[in-house]
Amino acid sequence: MTPRLTLLTDFGTRDGYVGAMKGVIASISPGVALDDISHAVEPGDVRGASLALERYWDRYPSGTVHLVVVDPGVGTERKALAVEADRRLLVLPDNGVVTRVIDSADRWRAVSLEREEFWADHPSSTFHGRDLFAPVAARLAAGLALERLGPSVRDPVRLPPLPAPLATGDGAIEGRVIGIDRFGNLSTNLPAEELGGWEWVEVAGRRIPRAETYGRVGPGELLTLVSSDGRVEVAVRGGSAAQALSAAVGTPVRVLSDRSRASPGPRR
Amino acid sequence: MTPRLTLLTDFGTRDGYVGAMKGVIASISPGVALDDISHAVEPGDVRGASLALERYWDRYPSGTVHLVVVDPGVGTERKALAVEADRRLLVLPDNGVVTRVIDSADRWRAVSLEREEFWADHPSSTFHGRDLFAPVAARLAAGLALERLGPSVRDPVRLPPLPAPLATGDGAIEGRVIGIDRFGNLSTNLPAEELGGWEWVEVAGRRIPRAETYGRVGPGELLTLVSSDGRVEVAVRGGSAAQALSAAVGTPVRVLSDRSRASPGPRR
Amino acid sequence: MTPRLTLLTDFGTRDGYVGAMKGVIASISPGVALDDISHAVEPGDVRGASLALERYWDRYPSGTVHLVVVDPGVGTERKALAVEADRRLLVLPDNGVVTRVIDSADRWRAVSLEREEFWADHPSSTFHGRDLFAPVAARLAAGLALERLGPSVRDPVRLPPLPAPLATGDGAIEGRVIGIDRFGNLSTNLPAEELGGWEWVEVAGRRIPRAETYGRVGPGELLTLVSSDGRVEVAVRGGSAAQALSAAVGTPVRVLSDRSRASPGPRR
């Protein structure tokens, strides 16, 4: 079976850095199938990379190697990790990017990449993507056992947890926008299935009705629905909710049910 | 033989949505070779996706599965399709993106993706790319027969036809710009081989000479030529015709021969 | 063994041109593994493509076919080349993009792609990527011998050499910024290992200390170090040196040792 290896970086593609990583991988594990996830992560955006990784890591079959190089701490004392979680393998800097994987995995274990014989010869101090992460990921894809790479790590760096949704006095639940995708849809930290019978959200003074799908509102209208990640999402059919609401990461989102006593904002 | 599957979406890559689709596909059809076409289609630009698809679908070998998810109607009543055209397979929303394929194919048939056993379990209402199109495409790549996916569709949605070129009274033919590529070259709706002996085009009051190739004019000069799609194209050698002519999709392009009585615009 | 073929172009992806090339390649060499390097090279930026190519070409295993289509001279008399360098194969226009490969290879030979039976039938005059380079690259991946493609070329076009570093009267060495990557790091034409005991650089009147890695300076601080390409690099930890110094390609970079008599610029 062809091993499969995915790549997520903030390198862009134009400079040839990703190409160098792919070449190193193909040299060590020649039959590997390389899947680009993205190289357009904002430079150093560990939280954004973590959100993206959460969306795909366990959609891939067991045995897949996921390589993530969003590494603002390259050249500092940060560790480098290999992680096995629910039979997928991950190779990434120890900067919190793995947080959502190990929080959702049934089982995981991690090692610190300290065995230099599995790195490139004469590794640079600035491009661990090519000289450390890529060779190790390729060796895992070729069948090397995780535990050979270095000592166990029991406490990988974790991102600060998302602020928990807050029950307000008036019966509403208040959360936050945690991400905005290319379409301008707003992701929140509100897990839909724990909210029971919510019927509206309020964002930026606008009261927005819940709908099962985009088709239940007219083109250009706001709606709130359960996202494909299982969270409360705010969207505009055929448009950008971020633009319509001038919303950004951190913008409060209040979930209202009929029983909420919250005074509604102006209706559209 | 490794099956090959291509992906064209408007998702961007940064959010991990395309990664989720690739993971689903690799889980169902592990040996598949995945070729990215693009994830940079403008959000919801069905016509742009259709133009791009026309350029590559039949360059691939027979048996290739082409997955296109540019789906502004997700969550509405629009159908989802699988199409076989000239021995290539296509999986895409029924929103007109397939128009140019079935208009140019010698033979085609289509089915509506209604057999839910071939979708993901518990499909979301907002991410059919991951939960419906990707699983179906992967199953086709793995050998599932088209007719098992659902009932026949004889009338897929088609994009409104491009306005036909217009013969004007003075012997000229008038068409339109239908696309502008990354280089600023102008694609038109004028099929070169039906125009006989054309010698100039007129755009935005500029008369532009025909040349066989870019090399026949000086750097920075305008020319018109037969595009790699067989249409009349307007270009600048080493520059952008869109910029030089302030042209956009819809800008009129008049084709002139020596016999046209059209008064020429100012010559360069 | 699956042959592997990489693609570097300035086509963007949105228009489907790269898709057309991939389809042509897959039709000729069905089992090929296609690795995207980038399609985001600035239109016509031969020097940028050459810098990128230098970073990955020999990281790939021997036998790899590297296809580069950054081709502002398409449709002029420029030649098209296939090159074998240190057991990798390259297919590209004869416009200098291969300069750094042949300058660094131990052995190379090149041929001019004149044997039309290996091109597409009825090649267009504007899209040699699809009609000439892609079919030839695919045939090389499928095992065709280089010498069958056309006559030998002993003098491929080369880019003008980078200006050589200049020893100034005061004991400093003056070079130039030759590239700026996505992070805003400045690449220079100064080969680090030939400079001996350098300790600072001076850029835009700022004196910047050398450090082994980013971790040796505070967040937001400037440093100079040996890049992953072995050249003098100027960077900001967690930021953009290009922005901090208003630097561009061509900006002078002076390397200073303790023995330099150069008057230091203002210290930060």
mmCIF file of N, CA and C in Angstrom, chain C residues 189-238:
data_model
loop_
_atom_site.group_PDB
_atom_site.id
_atom_site.type_symbol
_atom_site.label_atom_id
_atom_site.label_comp_id
_atom_site.label_asym_id
_atom_site.label_seq_id
_atom_site.Cartn_x
_atom_site.Cartn_y
_atom_site.Cartn_z
ATOM 1 N N ASN C 189 23.280 37.962 -1.995
ATOM 2 C CA ASN C 189 24.254 37.284 -2.854
ATOM 3 C C ASN C 189 25.560 37.010 -2.113
ATOM 4 N N LEU C 190 25.540 37.016 -0.783
ATOM 5 C CA LEU C 190 26.754 36.850 0.013
ATOM 6 C C LEU C 190 26.856 35.422 0.524
ATOM 7 N N PRO C 191 27.804 34.631 -0.027
ATOM 8 C CA PRO C 191 27.961 33.244 0.420
ATOM 9 C C PRO C 191 28.608 33.222 1.810
ATOM 10 N N ALA C 192 27.891 32.735 2.778
ATOM 11 C CA ALA C 192 28.316 32.861 4.172
ATOM 12 C C ALA C 192 29.680 32.241 4.429
ATOM 13 N N GLU C 193 29.935 31.094 3.806
ATOM 14 C CA GLU C 193 31.148 30.373 4.208
ATOM 15 C C GLU C 193 32.425 31.039 3.689
ATOM 16 N N GLU C 194 32.292 31.935 2.733
ATOM 17 C CA GLU C 194 33.487 32.622 2.225
ATOM 18 C C GLU C 194 33.801 33.897 2.991
ATOM 19 N N LEU C 195 32.968 34.243 3.969
ATOM 20 C CA LEU C 195 33.122 35.551 4.612
ATOM 21 C C LEU C 195 33.929 35.522 5.891
ATOM 22 N N GLY C 196 34.303 34.339 6.367
ATOM 23 C CA GLY C 196 35.100 34.276 7.592
ATOM 24 C C GLY C 196 34.323 34.817 8.779
ATOM 25 N N GLY C 197 34.980 35.646 9.563
ATOM 26 C CA GLY C 197 34.410 36.013 10.862
ATOM 27 C C GLY C 197 33.504 37.219 10.865
ATOM 28 N N TRP C 198 32.437 37.208 10.068
ATOM 29 C CA TRP C 198 31.556 38.372 10.064
ATOM 30 C C TRP C 198 30.706 38.405 11.333
ATOM 31 N N GLU C 199 30.403 39.581 11.773
ATOM 32 C CA GLU C 199 29.700 39.737 13.043
ATOM 33 C C GLU C 199 28.468 40.608 12.980
ATOM 34 N N TRP C 200 28.420 41.513 11.971
ATOM 35 C CA TRP C 200 27.232 42.347 11.784
ATOM 36 C C TRP C 200 26.962 42.478 10.308
ATOM 37 N N VAL C 201 25.775 42.921 9.992
ATOM 38 C CA VAL C 201 25.549 43.506 8.673
ATOM 39 C C VAL C 201 24.952 44.896 8.889
ATOM 40 N N GLU C 202 25.079 45.688 7.845
ATOM 41 C CA GLU C 202 24.486 47.006 7.883
ATOM 42 C C GLU C 202 23.530 47.106 6.700
ATOM 43 N N VAL C 203 22.280 47.411 6.970
ATOM 44 C CA VAL C 203 21.269 47.568 5.931
ATOM 45 C C VAL C 203 20.481 48.830 6.247
ATOM 46 N N ALA C 204 20.357 49.693 5.263
ATOM 47 C CA ALA C 204 19.542 50.905 5.432
ATOM 48 C C ALA C 204 19.958 51.677 6.684
ATOM 49 N N GLY C 205 21.262 51.733 6.921
ATOM 50 C CA GLY C 205 21.759 52.505 8.052
ATOM 51 C C GLY C 205 21.605 51.825 9.407
ATOM 52 N N ARG C 206 21.050 50.620 9.416
ATOM 53 C CA ARG C 206 20.895 49.885 10.678
ATOM 54 C C ARG C 206 21.989 48.834 10.799
ATOM 55 N N ARG C 207 22.599 48.727 11.977
ATOM 56 C CA ARG C 207 23.624 47.718 12.219
ATOM 57 C C ARG C 207 22.951 46.548 12.921
ATOM 58 N N ILE C 208 23.086 45.374 12.339
ATOM 59 C CA ILE C 208 22.298 44.219 12.758
ATOM 60 C C ILE C 208 23.244 43.102 13.174
ATOM 61 N N PRO C 209 23.099 42.570 14.391
ATOM 62 C CA PRO C 209 24.054 41.587 14.886
ATOM 63 C C PRO C 209 23.797 40.185 14.329
ATOM 64 N N ARG C 210 24.870 39.430 14.210
ATOM 65 C CA ARG C 210 24.757 38.044 13.790
ATOM 66 C C ARG C 210 24.314 37.183 14.976
ATOM 67 N N ALA C 211 23.487 36.183 14.675
ATOM 68 C CA ALA C 211 23.070 35.237 15.709
ATOM 69 C C ALA C 211 22.975 33.878 15.046
ATOM 70 N N GLU C 212 23.145 32.834 15.837
ATOM 71 C CA GLU C 212 23.086 31.497 15.241
ATOM 72 C C GLU C 212 21.678 31.142 14.804
ATOM 73 N N THR C 213 20.687 31.551 15.605
ATOM 74 C CA THR C 213 19.297 31.205 15.300
ATOM 75 C C THR C 213 18.393 32.332 15.775
ATOM 76 N N TYR C 214 17.130 32.269 15.350
ATOM 77 C CA TYR C 214 16.148 33.283 15.742
ATOM 78 C C TYR C 214 16.029 33.393 17.263
ATOM 79 N N GLY C 215 16.229 32.250 17.936
ATOM 80 C CA GLY C 215 16.005 32.230 19.378
ATOM 81 C C GLY C 215 16.997 33.068 20.172
ATOM 82 N N ARG C 216 18.082 33.501 19.512
ATOM 83 C CA ARG C 216 19.092 34.267 20.241
ATOM 84 C C ARG C 216 18.759 35.759 20.345
ATOM 85 N N VAL C 217 17.705 36.184 19.669
ATOM 86 C CA VAL C 217 17.287 37.585 19.822
ATOM 87 C C VAL C 217 15.839 37.599 20.310
ATOM 88 N N GLY C 218 15.401 38.742 20.779
ATOM 89 C CA GLY C 218 14.034 38.850 21.291
ATOM 90 C C GLY C 218 13.023 38.944 20.157
ATOM 91 N N PRO C 219 11.764 38.633 20.424
ATOM 92 C CA PRO C 219 10.714 38.771 19.417
ATOM 93 C C PRO C 219 10.699 40.184 18.846
ATOM 94 N N GLY C 220 10.603 40.274 17.530
ATOM 95 C CA GLY C 220 10.557 41.576 16.885
ATOM 96 C C GLY C 220 11.921 42.174 16.601
ATOM 97 N N GLU C 221 12.996 41.512 17.026
ATOM 98 C CA GLU C 221 14.332 42.083 16.804
ATOM 99 C C GLU C 221 14.969 41.570 15.514
ATOM 100 N N LEU C 222 15.798 42.442 14.919
ATOM 101 C CA LEU C 222 16.533 42.093 13.709
ATOM 102 C C LEU C 222 17.734 41.213 14.036
ATOM 103 N N LEU C 223 18.047 40.308 13.114
ATOM 104 C CA LEU C 223 19.283 39.536 13.235
ATOM 105 C C LEU C 223 19.768 39.194 11.835
ATOM 106 N N THR C 224 21.032 38.797 11.752
ATOM 107 C CA THR C 224 21.542 38.252 10.497
ATOM 108 C C THR C 224 22.095 36.879 10.793
ATOM 109 N N LEU C 225 21.904 35.965 9.865
ATOM 110 C CA LEU C 225 22.321 34.585 10.107
ATOM 111 C C LEU C 225 22.599 33.895 8.772
ATOM 112 N N VAL C 226 23.066 32.672 8.841
ATOM 113 C CA VAL C 226 23.300 31.904 7.624
ATOM 114 C C VAL C 226 21.977 31.275 7.220
ATOM 115 N N SER C 227 21.521 31.559 5.996
ATOM 116 C CA SER C 227 20.238 31.039 5.542
ATOM 117 C C SER C 227 20.332 29.551 5.261
ATOM 118 N N SER C 228 19.187 28.933 5.045
ATOM 119 C CA SER C 228 19.159 27.512 4.712
ATOM 120 C C SER C 228 19.759 27.242 3.339
ATOM 121 N N ASP C 229 20.028 28.300 2.552
ATOM 122 C CA ASP C 229 20.723 28.162 1.264
ATOM 123 C C ASP C 229 22.218 28.416 1.400
ATOM 124 N N GLY C 230 22.690 28.735 2.625
ATOM 125 C CA GLY C 230 24.109 28.974 2.823
ATOM 126 C C GLY C 230 24.534 30.409 2.556
ATOM 127 N N ARG C 231 23.564 31.305 2.458
ATOM 128 C CA ARG C 231 23.903 32.696 2.194
ATOM 129 C C ARG C 231 23.615 33.549 3.437
ATOM 130 N N VAL C 232 24.156 34.763 3.440
ATOM 131 C CA VAL C 232 23.818 35.708 4.505
ATOM 132 C C VAL C 232 22.343 36.094 4.358
ATOM 133 N N GLU C 233 21.612 35.983 5.447
ATOM 134 C CA GLU C 233 20.190 36.335 5.464
ATOM 135 C C GLU C 233 19.965 37.382 6.550
ATOM 136 N N VAL C 234 18.990 38.242 6.323
ATOM 137 C CA VAL C 234 18.599 39.221 7.339
ATOM 138 C C VAL C 234 17.143 38.960 7.670
ATOM 139 N N ALA C 235 16.823 38.887 8.961
ATOM 140 C CA ALA C 235 15.486 38.484 9.380
ATOM 141 C C ALA C 235 15.058 39.259 10.614
ATOM 142 N N VAL C 236 13.778 39.185 10.900
ATOM 143 C CA VAL C 236 13.236 39.658 12.174
ATOM 144 C C VAL C 236 12.583 38.460 12.834
ATOM 145 N N ARG C 237 12.897 38.218 14.090
ATOM 146 C CA ARG C 237 12.234 37.105 14.779
ATOM 147 C C ARG C 237 10.743 37.401 14.884
ATOM 148 N N GLY C 238 9.947 36.521 14.261
ATOM 149 C CA GLY C 238 8.500 36.689 14.317
ATOM 150 C C GLY C 238 7.982 37.885 13.550
#
